[in-house]
PDB file of C-alpha atoms and ligand atoms in Angstrom:
ATOM      1  CA  MET H 504     115.152  67.324  83.286  1.00 33.00           C
ATOM      2  CA  THR H 505     112.669  64.878  81.867  1.00 37.00           C
ATOM      3  CA  LEU H 506     109.208  65.827  80.712  1.00 39.00           C
ATOM      4  CA  THR H 507     107.789  64.065  83.764  1.00 40.00           C
ATOM      5  CA  ASN H 508     109.993  66.117  86.080  1.00 42.00           C
ATOM      6  CA  THR H 509     108.964  69.310  84.303  1.00 42.00           C
ATOM      7  CA  LYS H 510     105.319  68.411  84.873  1.00 46.00           C
ATOM      8  CA  ALA H 511     106.066  67.802  88.568  1.00 45.00           C
ATOM      9  CA  VAL H 512     107.718  71.220  88.826  1.00 43.00           C
ATOM     10  CA  ASP H 513     104.730  72.814  87.052  1.00 48.00           C
ATOM     11  CA  ASP H 514     102.362  71.076  89.464  1.00 47.00           C
ATOM     12  CA  GLN H 515     104.417  72.351  92.401  1.00 49.00           C
ATOM     13  CA  ALA H 516     104.310  75.865  90.998  1.00 48.00           C
ATOM     14  CA  LEU H 517     100.537  75.673  90.578  1.00 48.00           C
ATOM     15  CA  GLU H 518     100.188  74.284  94.080  1.00 46.00           C
ATOM     16  CA  SER H 519     102.233  77.131  95.530  1.00 48.00           C
ATOM     17  CA  LEU H 520     100.130  79.610  93.592  1.00 50.00           C
ATOM     18  CA  SER H 521      96.999  78.094  95.019  1.00 60.00           C
ATOM     19  CA  THR H 522      97.850  78.800  98.631  1.00 90.00           C
ATOM     20  CA  ALA H 523      97.772  82.224 100.176  1.00 97.00           C
ATOM     21  CA  THR H 524      98.409  83.363 103.714  1.00 98.00           C
ATOM     22  CA  VAL H 525      96.661  86.257 105.406  1.00 98.00           C
ATOM     23  CA  TYR H 526      98.337  87.828 108.431  1.00 98.00           C
ATOM     24  CA  VAL H 527      95.989  89.779 110.673  1.00 98.00           C
ATOM     25  CA  CYS H 528      97.300  92.121 113.360  1.00 98.00           C
ATOM     26  CA  ILE H 529      95.639  91.129 116.623  1.00 97.00           C
ATOM     27  CA  THR H 530      96.929  94.125 118.566  1.00 96.00           C
ATOM     28  CA  CYS H 531      95.305  96.698 116.306  1.00 97.00           C
ATOM     29  CA  ARG H 532      92.753  99.075 117.759  1.00 95.00           C
ATOM     30  CA  ARG H 533      91.395 102.423 116.716  1.00 89.00           C
ATOM     31  CA  ALA H 534      92.617 105.491 118.580  1.00 86.00           C
ATOM     32  CA  SER H 535      89.227 105.749 120.276  1.00 87.00           C
ATOM     33  CA  ASP H 536      89.324 102.173 121.597  1.00 88.00           C
ATOM     34  CA  PRO H 537      90.440 101.652 125.207  1.00 88.00           C
ATOM     35  CA  GLU H 538      93.800  99.924 125.554  1.00 86.00           C
ATOM     36  CA  ASP H 539      92.541  97.339 128.015  1.00 86.00           C
ATOM     37  CA  ALA H 540      89.514  96.245 125.992  1.00 84.00           C
ATOM     38  CA  PRO H 541      89.533  93.252 123.673  1.00 90.00           C
ATOM     39  CA  ARG H 542      91.302  94.379 120.537  1.00 95.00           C
ATOM     40  CA  PRO H 543      89.213  94.624 117.365  1.00 97.00           C
ATOM     41  CA  GLY H 544      92.248  93.267 115.521  1.00 97.00           C
ATOM     42  CA  LEU H 545      91.781  89.968 117.320  1.00 97.00           C
ATOM     43  CA  ALA H 546      88.109  89.955 116.362  1.00 97.00           C
ATOM     44  CA  LEU H 547      89.086  90.508 112.715  1.00 98.00           C
ATOM     45  CA  ALA H 548      91.613  87.659 112.884  1.00 98.00           C
ATOM     46  CA  GLN H 549      89.009  85.321 114.346  1.00 98.00           C
ATOM     47  CA  ALA H 550      86.436  86.328 111.742  1.00 98.00           C
ATOM     48  CA  ALA H 551      89.008  85.855 108.954  1.00 98.00           C
ATOM     49  CA  SER H 552      89.866  82.376 110.235  1.00 98.00           C
ATOM     50  CA  LYS H 553      86.195  81.492 110.190  1.00 98.00           C
ATOM     51  CA  ALA H 554      85.770  82.943 106.691  1.00 98.00           C
ATOM     52  CA  ALA H 555      88.729  80.867 105.494  1.00 97.00           C
ATOM     53  CA  ASP H 556      87.170  77.578 106.602  1.00 97.00           C
ATOM     54  CA  GLY H 557      86.956  75.233 103.629  1.00 96.00           C
ATOM     55  CA  THR H 558      89.347  77.322 101.518  1.00 96.00           C
ATOM     56  CA  SER H 559      93.055  76.950 100.831  1.00 95.00           C
ATOM     57  CA  VAL H 560      93.740  80.300 102.534  1.00 97.00           C
ATOM     58  CA  ALA H 561      95.688  80.189 105.791  1.00 97.00           C
ATOM     59  CA  VAL H 562      95.106  82.871 108.394  1.00 98.00           C
ATOM     60  CA  HIS H 563      97.806  83.709 110.917  1.00 98.00           C
ATOM     61  CA  GLN H 564      97.725  86.121 113.809  1.00 98.00           C
ATOM     62  CA  VAL H 565     100.556  88.611 114.154  1.00 98.00           C
ATOM     63  CA  GLN H 566     101.318  91.328 116.671  1.00 96.00           C
ATOM     64  CA  CYS H 567     101.766  94.609 114.818  1.00 97.00           C
ATOM     65  CA  LEU H 568     102.405  95.121 111.117  1.00 98.00           C
ATOM     66  CA  ALA H 569     103.755  98.643 111.763  1.00 98.00           C
ATOM     67  CA  ASN H 570     100.613 100.135 110.284  1.00 97.00           C
ATOM     68  CA  CYS H 571      99.104 101.130 113.625  1.00 96.00           C
ATOM     69  CA  SER H 572      97.917 104.597 112.599  1.00 95.00           C
ATOM     70  CA  ARG H 573      95.752 103.040 109.877  1.00 96.00           C
ATOM     71  CA  ALA H 574      94.337 100.131 111.865  1.00 96.00           C
ATOM     72  CA  LEU H 575      92.919  97.574 111.541  1.00 98.00           C
ATOM     73  CA  SER H 576      95.715  96.010 109.551  1.00 98.00           C
ATOM     74  CA  ALA H 577      96.350  92.836 107.603  1.00 98.00           C
ATOM     75  CA  ALA H 578      98.807  91.565 105.029  1.00 98.00           C
ATOM     76  CA  MET H 579      98.640  88.754 102.521  1.00 98.00           C
ATOM     77  CA  ARG H 580     101.172  86.842 100.488  1.00 97.00           C
ATOM     78  CA  CYS H 581     101.699  83.894  98.163  1.00 95.00           C
ATOM     79  CA  ASP H 582     104.968  82.390  96.999  1.00 93.00           C
ATOM     80  CA  GLY H 583     106.091  84.124  93.830  1.00 92.00           C
ATOM     81  CA  ALA H 584     103.519  86.902  94.214  1.00 96.00           C
ATOM     82  CA  TRP H 585     103.517  90.453  95.496  1.00 97.00           C
ATOM     83  CA  THR H 586     102.783  90.931  99.191  1.00 98.00           C
ATOM     84  CA  TYR H 587      99.929  93.310 100.035  1.00 98.00           C
ATOM     85  CA  ILE H 588      99.373  95.352 103.178  1.00 98.00           C
ATOM     86  CA  PHE H 589      95.964  96.787 104.006  1.00 98.00           C
ATOM     87  CA  GLY H 590      94.614  99.190 106.591  1.00 98.00           C
ATOM     88  CA  GLY H 591      91.353 100.758 107.599  1.00 97.00           C
ATOM     89  CA  LEU H 592      89.730  97.365 107.987  1.00 98.00           C
ATOM     90  CA  GLU H 593      86.699  96.658 110.169  1.00 97.00           C
ATOM     91  CA  ALA H 594      86.346  93.508 112.233  1.00 96.00           C
ATOM     92  CA  ASP H 595      82.661  93.061 111.544  1.00 96.00           C
ATOM     93  CA  ARG H 596      82.865  93.878 107.838  1.00 98.00           C
ATOM     94  CA  ASP H 597      86.078  92.856 106.114  1.00 98.00           C
ATOM     95  CA  ALA H 598      87.024  89.286 107.005  1.00 98.00           C
ATOM     96  CA  GLY H 599      85.371  87.893 103.886  1.00 98.00           C
ATOM     97  CA  ALA H 600      87.049  90.505 101.705  1.00 98.00           C
ATOM     98  CA  LEU H 601      90.458  89.444 103.013  1.00 98.00           C
ATOM     99  CA  ILE H 602      89.819  85.828 102.101  1.00 98.00           C
ATOM    100  CA  GLU H 603      88.371  86.782  98.716  1.00 98.00           C
ATOM    101  CA  GLY H 604      91.426  88.927  97.999  1.00 98.00           C
ATOM    102  CA  ALA H 605      93.787  86.165  99.052  1.00 98.00           C
ATOM    103  CA  GLN H 606      92.053  83.797  96.659  1.00 97.00           C
ATOM    104  CA  LEU H 607      92.357  86.340  93.836  1.00 97.00           C
ATOM    105  CA  LEU H 608      96.057  86.696  94.602  1.00 97.00           C
ATOM    106  CA  ALA H 609      96.550  82.934  94.683  1.00 96.00           C
ATOM    107  CA  ARG H 610      94.995  82.597  91.233  1.00 95.00           C
ATOM    108  CA  ALA H 611      96.908  85.511  89.692  1.00 95.00           C
ATOM    109  CA  GLU H 612      99.405  84.014  87.270  1.00 93.00           C
ATOM    110  CA  ASP H 613     101.424  87.255  87.210  1.00 94.00           C
ATOM    111  CA  GLY H 614     101.546  87.486  90.997  1.00 95.00           C
ATOM    112  CA  VAL H 615      99.581  90.739  91.044  1.00 97.00           C
ATOM    113  CA  MET H 616      96.169  90.927  92.674  1.00 97.00           C
ATOM    114  CA  PRO H 617      93.802  91.995  89.897  1.00 97.00           C
ATOM    115  CA  TRP H 618      92.034  95.317  90.375  1.00 96.00           C
ATOM    116  CA  ARG H 619      88.904  94.092  88.643  1.00 95.00           C
ATOM    117  CA  GLY H 620      86.902  91.963  91.011  1.00 95.00           C
ATOM    118  CA  ARG H 621      88.958  93.001  94.014  1.00 98.00           C
ATOM    119  CA  PRO H 622      86.763  93.767  97.044  1.00 98.00           C
ATOM    120  CA  ASP H 623      86.371  97.528  97.411  1.00 98.00           C
ATOM    121  CA  ILE H 624      87.981  97.668 100.842  1.00 98.00           C
ATOM    122  CA  LEU H 625      91.115  96.073  99.333  1.00 98.00           C
ATOM    123  CA  LYS H 626      91.226  98.971  96.871  1.00 98.00           C
ATOM    124  CA  ARG H 627      90.535 101.799  99.345  1.00 98.00           C
ATOM    125  CA  GLY H 628      92.552 100.206 102.130  1.00 98.00           C
ATOM    126  CA  LEU H 629      95.683  99.342 100.193  1.00 98.00           C
ATOM    127  CA  ILE H 630      98.708 100.653 102.099  1.00 98.00           C
ATOM    128  CA  ALA H 631     101.546  99.098 100.108  1.00 98.00           C
ATOM    129  CA  ARG H 632     102.598  96.191  97.990  1.00 98.00           C
ATOM    130  CA  VAL H 633     106.019  94.572  98.098  1.00 97.00           C
ATOM    131  CA  PRO H 634     107.555  92.636  95.195  1.00 97.00           C
ATOM    132  CA  PRO H 635     108.334  88.959  95.469  1.00 95.00           C
ATOM    133  CA  LEU H 636     111.822  87.680  96.197  1.00 92.00           C
ATOM    134  CA  ASN H 637     114.076  87.760  93.123  1.00 88.00           C
ATOM    135  CA  PHE H 638     111.901  90.414  91.475  1.00 91.00           C
ATOM    136  CA  THR H 639     113.624  92.596  88.899  1.00 90.00           C
ATOM    137  CA  GLU H 640     112.006  95.458  87.003  1.00 86.00           C
ATOM    138  CA  GLU H 641     112.023  94.593  83.316  1.00 79.00           C
ATOM    139  CA  ASN H 642     111.612  98.104  81.909  1.00 63.00           C
ATOM    140  CA  GLN H 643     114.827  99.765  83.080  1.00 58.00           C
TER     141      GLN H 643
HETATM  142  S1  FES J  44      99.142  97.328 116.317  1.00 78.97           S
HETATM  143 FE1  FES J  44      98.318  96.629 114.421  1.00 78.97          FE
HETATM  144  S2  FES J  44      99.712  97.402 112.967  1.00 78.97           S
HETATM  145 FE2  FES J  44     100.588  97.999 114.850  1.00 78.97          FE
END
């Protein structure tokens, strides 16, 4: 591989690190919400899409992240990074935090969303994180 090709690969890696995707469950509702009413999950997805305008964060709607008992739910991922799943979100409060967190994750060179600077709801509402493909624990 030539130096030029190495630079191209590095640029691709940086590009992939600079894009994050947020998946918002549009079927989420709280237990007290009527089943036939507009779902607050959809409202959160719409607010997140609006909050992502002008950023490199993509927002996708998804039906159920299997975190129904801790709705509202969302997940976020970047290539080469850990995937994060959140619950206990509010449609009228947390869209901006999701986009802010996705940007933190996209900039994290180690693929781990930093605790410092992370929006509080993404600390309190963390359900799980999943390692990236090809991850191996180094301290075994
Ligand atoms: S309905 Fe939203 S996680 Fe299941």
